[in-house]
Amino acid sequence: MNKRAFMKTATALALGLGLASQATAQEVTLRLVSAFAENGIYVQRLLPWVQKVNAEGKGVLQINFIGGPKAIPTFEVGNAVKTGVVDMALSTGAFYTNVMPEADFLKLTQISVAEQRKNGAFDAINKVWNEKGNMQYLARMVENQPFHIYTNKPVDKPDFTGQKIRITPVYREFFQALNANVITTPPGEVYTALERGVVDGYGWPIGGIFDLNWHEKTKFRVDPGFYDAEVSLIMNLPAYKKLTDAQRNYLQKQLLA
């Protein structure tokens, strides 16, 4: 090969490597964890979405699902997102009130997520999440699911005196107003707590109880339901801001799909 041909080949190779490097640089991989167990309904609904994002986002954006509470304990997930230990999380505001107490107000929502995006409520939520939690509130994945009280003891009046009820901060004051003795535990410990008599009952949305086998240790559900369960995707704010316009637009498109 003469010098001219060699230089031409070398230039073409360098250009090709440069383009490949540029293409690779345009793809970002986000680390995602769940505050809920992997075998539960919320994660099982999330995983097909992750697969869709990855299949359609090659060269732009990928999501690496790391796992559930075995990766990061339930009540530590919020801080992991805030500090950038992970990029994204599936959680509920009730699980990270230790990071920002304001997260608890999402249970009081009375309008749909679609309407929140239209009327400016979603932007107002993000203003708080940005400032107080160093997070971007991406999307609400669960709505129109009331909480209920489930128990092993019959209830004939609004009084839980003598009952030990498992809680998260989302309904602490409500259950205490009913005279219950409240005990905070992660979801993964509820079955054992029921089995050993550590708690007599628990608060939980209507979905997911059979996935966790809690029905085996439950006799009664108290109606009517109350509040509105919220399960959402949150993201570390610096990681969100670091996305290119193309990556951010792609993520937003998938969140609305």
CSV table of C-alpha atoms in Angstrom, one decimal:
chain,number,residue,atom,x,y,z
A,1,MET,CA,0.0,0.0,0.0
A,2,ASN,CA,1.5,3.4,-1.0
A,3,LYS,CA,1.6,6.3,1.4
A,4,ARG,CA,-1.4,8.1,-0.3
A,5,ALA,CA,-3.6,5.0,-0.1
A,6,PHE,CA,-2.5,4.4,3.5
A,7,MET,CA,-3.4,7.9,4.6
A,8,LYS,CA,-6.8,7.7,2.9
A,9,THR,CA,-7.5,4.4,4.6
A,10,ALA,CA,-6.3,5.8,8.0
A,11,THR,CA,-8.5,8.9,7.6
A,12,ALA,CA,-11.6,6.8,6.7
A,13,LEU,CA,-10.9,4.5,9.7
A,14,ALA,CA,-10.5,7.5,12.1
A,15,LEU,CA,-13.7,9.1,10.8
A,16,GLY,CA,-15.6,5.9,11.2
A,17,LEU,CA,-14.3,5.5,14.8
A,18,GLY,CA,-15.2,9.1,15.5
A,19,LEU,CA,-18.7,8.6,14.2
A,20,ALA,CA,-19.1,5.4,16.2
A,21,SER,CA,-17.9,7.1,19.4
A,22,GLN,CA,-20.2,10.0,18.8
A,23,ALA,CA,-23.2,7.6,18.3
A,24,THR,CA,-22.2,5.8,21.5
A,25,ALA,CA,-22.0,9.1,23.4
A,26,GLN,CA,-25.6,9.9,22.4
A,27,GLU,CA,-26.9,6.9,24.2
A,28,VAL,CA,-27.3,7.1,28.0
A,29,THR,CA,-28.1,4.3,30.4
A,30,LEU,CA,-30.2,5.2,33.5
A,31,ARG,CA,-30.1,3.0,36.6
A,32,LEU,CA,-33.5,2.3,38.0
A,33,VAL,CA,-34.6,0.7,41.3
A,34,SER,CA,-37.9,-0.1,42.8
A,35,ALA,CA,-39.0,0.5,46.4
A,36,PHE,CA,-41.5,-2.3,45.8
A,37,ALA,CA,-40.8,-6.1,45.6
A,38,GLU,CA,-39.9,-7.4,42.2
A,39,ASN,CA,-42.7,-10.0,42.3
A,40,GLY,CA,-45.4,-7.4,43.1
A,41,ILE,CA,-47.9,-5.9,40.7
A,42,TYR,CA,-46.2,-2.5,40.4
A,43,VAL,CA,-42.9,-3.9,39.2
A,44,GLN,CA,-44.5,-6.5,37.0
A,45,ARG,CA,-46.3,-3.6,35.2
A,46,LEU,CA,-43.1,-1.6,35.1
A,47,LEU,CA,-40.9,-4.2,33.4
A,48,PRO,CA,-42.7,-4.3,30.1
A,49,TRP,CA,-42.5,-0.6,29.9
A,50,VAL,CA,-38.7,-0.8,30.5
A,51,GLN,CA,-38.4,-3.4,27.8
A,52,LYS,CA,-40.3,-1.1,25.4
A,53,VAL,CA,-38.1,1.9,26.3
A,54,ASN,CA,-35.0,-0.1,25.6
A,55,ALA,CA,-36.2,-1.7,22.4
A,56,GLU,CA,-37.2,1.7,20.9
A,57,GLY,CA,-34.5,3.7,22.4
A,58,LYS,CA,-31.3,2.1,21.1
A,59,GLY,CA,-28.7,4.7,20.4
A,60,VAL,CA,-30.6,7.3,22.5
A,61,LEU,CA,-31.6,6.0,26.0
A,62,GLN,CA,-31.6,2.7,27.9
A,63,ILE,CA,-32.8,1.8,31.3
A,64,ASN,CA,-31.0,-0.7,33.5
A,65,PHE,CA,-33.4,-2.1,36.1
A,66,ILE,CA,-31.2,-3.0,39.1
A,67,GLY,CA,-33.9,-4.5,41.3
A,68,GLY,CA,-36.2,-4.0,44.3
A,69,PRO,CA,-35.6,-3.7,48.0
A,70,LYS,CA,-32.8,-6.2,48.0
A,71,ALA,CA,-30.8,-3.7,46.0
A,72,ILE,CA,-31.7,-0.7,48.1
A,73,PRO,CA,-34.0,-0.9,51.1
A,74,THR,CA,-37.5,0.5,50.6
A,75,PHE,CA,-37.2,3.6,52.9
A,76,GLU,CA,-33.7,4.4,51.5
A,77,VAL,CA,-34.7,4.7,47.9
A,78,GLY,CA,-35.7,8.3,48.1
A,79,ASN,CA,-32.4,9.4,49.4
A,80,ALA,CA,-30.6,7.2,46.8
A,81,VAL,CA,-32.4,9.2,44.1
A,82,LYS,CA,-31.7,12.5,45.8
A,83,THR,CA,-28.0,11.9,46.1
A,84,GLY,CA,-27.6,10.3,42.7
A,85,VAL,CA,-26.7,6.8,43.9
A,86,VAL,CA,-29.3,5.7,41.3
A,87,ASP,CA,-30.8,7.7,38.5
A,88,MET,CA,-34.5,6.7,38.8
A,89,ALA,CA,-36.8,4.9,41.1
A,90,LEU,CA,-40.3,3.5,41.2
A,91,SER,CA,-41.6,4.6,44.6
A,92,THR,CA,-44.4,6.4,46.5
A,93,GLY,CA,-44.1,9.6,48.4
A,94,ALA,CA,-45.1,7.7,51.5
A,95,PHE,CA,-41.7,6.0,51.4
A,96,TYR,CA,-39.5,9.1,51.2
A,97,THR,CA,-41.1,11.6,53.6
A,98,ASN,CA,-37.8,11.3,55.5
A,99,VAL,CA,-36.2,13.1,52.5
A,100,MET,CA,-39.1,15.6,51.9
A,101,PRO,CA,-42.3,15.6,54.0
A,102,GLU,CA,-44.1,17.3,51.2
A,103,ALA,CA,-44.1,14.0,49.3
A,104,ASP,CA,-47.0,12.9,51.5
A,105,PHE,CA,-49.5,15.3,50.0
A,106,LEU,CA,-49.8,13.3,46.7
A,107,LYS,CA,-52.3,11.0,48.5
A,108,LEU,CA,-54.8,13.8,48.6
A,109,THR,CA,-55.0,14.2,44.8
A,110,GLN,CA,-58.6,14.5,43.5
A,111,ILE,CA,-58.0,15.2,39.8
A,112,SER,CA,-56.5,12.9,37.2
A,113,VAL,CA,-52.8,13.0,36.2
A,114,ALA,CA,-53.8,14.0,32.7
A,115,GLU,CA,-55.6,17.0,34.1
A,116,GLN,CA,-52.6,17.8,36.4
A,117,ARG,CA,-50.4,18.1,33.3
A,118,LYS,CA,-52.9,20.4,31.6
A,119,ASN,CA,-53.7,22.8,34.5
A,120,GLY,CA,-50.1,23.3,35.7
A,121,ALA,CA,-50.3,21.1,38.8
A,122,PHE,CA,-47.6,18.8,37.5
A,123,ASP,CA,-45.3,21.8,37.0
A,124,ALA,CA,-46.1,23.0,40.5
A,125,ILE,CA,-45.3,19.5,41.9
A,126,ASN,CA,-41.9,19.5,40.1
A,127,LYS,CA,-41.0,22.9,41.5
A,128,VAL,CA,-41.3,21.5,45.0
A,129,TRP,CA,-39.6,18.2,44.1
A,130,ASN,CA,-36.7,20.1,42.4
A,131,GLU,CA,-36.1,22.4,45.3
A,132,LYS,CA,-36.7,20.1,48.2
A,133,GLY,CA,-35.8,16.7,46.9
A,134,ASN,CA,-33.2,17.3,44.2
A,135,MET,CA,-35.6,15.2,42.0
A,136,GLN,CA,-37.6,15.4,38.9
A,137,TYR,CA,-41.1,14.0,39.3
A,138,LEU,CA,-41.5,12.1,36.0
A,139,ALA,CA,-44.8,10.3,36.0
A,140,ARG,CA,-47.5,8.9,38.2
A,141,MET,CA,-47.9,5.2,37.4
A,142,VAL,CA,-50.9,4.4,39.8
A,143,GLU,CA,-54.0,6.4,40.5
A,144,ASN,CA,-57.6,5.8,41.4
A,145,GLN,CA,-56.6,3.1,43.9
A,146,PRO,CA,-58.0,3.8,47.4
A,147,PHE,CA,-56.2,2.6,50.6
A,148,HIS,CA,-58.0,0.2,52.9
A,149,ILE,CA,-57.5,-1.1,56.4
A,150,TYR,CA,-57.0,-4.9,56.5
A,151,THR,CA,-57.2,-6.8,59.8
A,152,ASN,CA,-57.5,-10.1,61.4
A,153,LYS,CA,-60.0,-8.9,64.0
A,154,PRO,CA,-63.6,-7.9,63.3
A,155,VAL,CA,-64.4,-4.2,63.4
A,156,ASP,CA,-67.9,-2.8,64.1
A,157,LYS,CA,-67.1,0.8,64.8
A,158,PRO,CA,-64.4,3.4,63.9
A,159,ASP,CA,-62.2,2.4,66.8
A,160,PHE,CA,-59.1,0.3,66.6
A,161,THR,CA,-58.2,0.4,70.3
A,162,GLY,CA,-55.9,-2.6,71.1
A,163,GLN,CA,-55.1,-3.4,67.5
A,164,LYS,CA,-51.5,-3.2,66.2
A,165,ILE,CA,-51.7,-1.8,62.6
A,166,ARG,CA,-48.7,-1.7,60.2
A,167,ILE,CA,-48.4,1.7,58.6
A,168,THR,CA,-46.2,4.0,56.5
A,169,PRO,CA,-46.3,7.8,57.1
A,170,VAL,CA,-49.1,8.2,54.5
A,171,TYR,CA,-51.7,7.2,57.0
A,172,ARG,CA,-50.0,7.5,60.4
A,173,GLU,CA,-52.3,10.4,61.7
A,174,PHE,CA,-55.4,8.7,60.3
A,175,PHE,CA,-54.8,5.4,62.1
A,176,GLN,CA,-53.7,7.1,65.3
A,177,ALA,CA,-57.0,9.1,65.3
A,178,LEU,CA,-58.7,5.6,65.2
A,179,ASN,CA,-56.8,4.7,68.4
A,180,ALA,CA,-54.6,2.1,66.6
A,181,ASN,CA,-51.2,1.2,67.9
A,182,VAL,CA,-49.1,1.9,64.8
A,183,ILE,CA,-46.0,0.1,63.6
A,184,THR,CA,-43.9,1.1,60.6
A,185,THR,CA,-42.4,-1.7,58.5
A,186,PRO,CA,-41.3,-2.1,54.9
A,187,PRO,CA,-43.8,-4.1,52.7
A,188,GLY,CA,-41.3,-7.0,52.6
A,189,GLU,CA,-41.8,-7.6,56.4
A,190,VAL,CA,-45.6,-7.5,56.6
A,191,TYR,CA,-46.2,-11.2,56.0
A,192,THR,CA,-43.9,-12.3,58.8
A,193,ALA,CA,-45.3,-9.6,61.1
A,194,LEU,CA,-48.8,-10.9,60.5
A,195,GLU,CA,-47.7,-14.5,60.9
A,196,ARG,CA,-45.9,-13.8,64.2
A,197,GLY,CA,-48.7,-11.5,65.6
A,198,VAL,CA,-46.4,-8.5,65.6
A,199,VAL,CA,-49.3,-6.7,63.8
A,200,ASP,CA,-53.0,-7.4,63.6
A,201,GLY,CA,-53.5,-5.6,60.3
A,202,TYR,CA,-52.2,-3.1,57.9
A,203,GLY,CA,-52.9,-0.3,55.5
A,204,TRP,CA,-52.5,-0.9,51.8
A,205,PRO,CA,-54.0,0.0,48.4
A,206,ILE,CA,-56.5,-2.5,47.0
A,207,GLY,CA,-53.9,-3.8,44.5
A,208,GLY,CA,-51.0,-6.2,45.2
A,209,ILE,CA,-52.2,-8.0,48.3
A,210,PHE,CA,-52.4,-11.4,46.5
A,211,ASP,CA,-49.0,-10.9,44.9
A,212,LEU,CA,-47.5,-10.6,48.4
A,213,ASN,CA,-49.6,-13.5,49.8
A,214,TRP,CA,-50.9,-11.2,52.6
A,215,HIS,CA,-54.4,-12.6,51.9
A,216,GLU,CA,-53.3,-15.8,53.7
A,217,LYS,CA,-53.0,-13.9,57.0
A,218,THR,CA,-55.9,-11.5,56.5
A,219,LYS,CA,-59.6,-11.9,57.4
A,220,PHE,CA,-61.3,-8.5,57.0
A,221,ARG,CA,-61.2,-5.4,54.8
A,222,VAL,CA,-62.6,-2.3,56.2
A,223,ASP,CA,-64.7,-0.1,53.8
A,224,PRO,CA,-64.9,2.5,52.5
A,225,GLY,CA,-61.5,3.2,51.0
A,226,PHE,CA,-59.7,6.5,51.7
A,227,TYR,CA,-57.1,8.7,50.1
A,228,ASP,CA,-55.7,7.8,46.7
A,229,ALA,CA,-52.6,5.6,46.4
A,230,GLU,CA,-49.7,7.1,44.4
A,231,VAL,CA,-46.9,5.1,42.8
A,232,SER,CA,-44.6,7.2,40.7
A,233,LEU,CA,-41.3,7.4,38.8
A,234,ILE,CA,-38.8,9.9,40.2
A,235,MET,CA,-35.4,10.9,38.9
A,236,ASN,CA,-32.3,12.5,40.2
A,237,LEU,CA,-32.5,16.1,39.1
A,238,PRO,CA,-28.8,16.5,38.0
A,239,ALA,CA,-29.1,13.3,36.0
A,240,TYR,CA,-32.3,14.6,34.4
A,241,LYS,CA,-30.7,17.9,33.5
A,242,LYS,CA,-27.7,16.1,32.0
A,243,LEU,CA,-29.8,14.4,29.4
A,244,THR,CA,-29.6,15.8,25.9
A,245,ASP,CA,-32.7,17.3,24.3
A,246,ALA,CA,-33.2,14.2,22.2
A,247,GLN,CA,-32.9,11.9,25.3
A,248,ARG,CA,-35.2,14.0,27.4
A,249,ASN,CA,-37.8,14.2,24.7
A,250,TYR,CA,-37.6,10.5,24.1
A,251,LEU,CA,-38.1,9.8,27.8
A,252,GLN,CA,-41.0,12.1,28.1
A,253,LYS,CA,-42.6,10.6,25.0
A,254,GLN,CA,-42.3,7.1,26.6
A,255,LEU,CA,-43.7,8.3,29.9
A,256,LEU,CA,-46.8,9.6,28.1
A,257,ALA,CA,-47.2,6.5,25.9
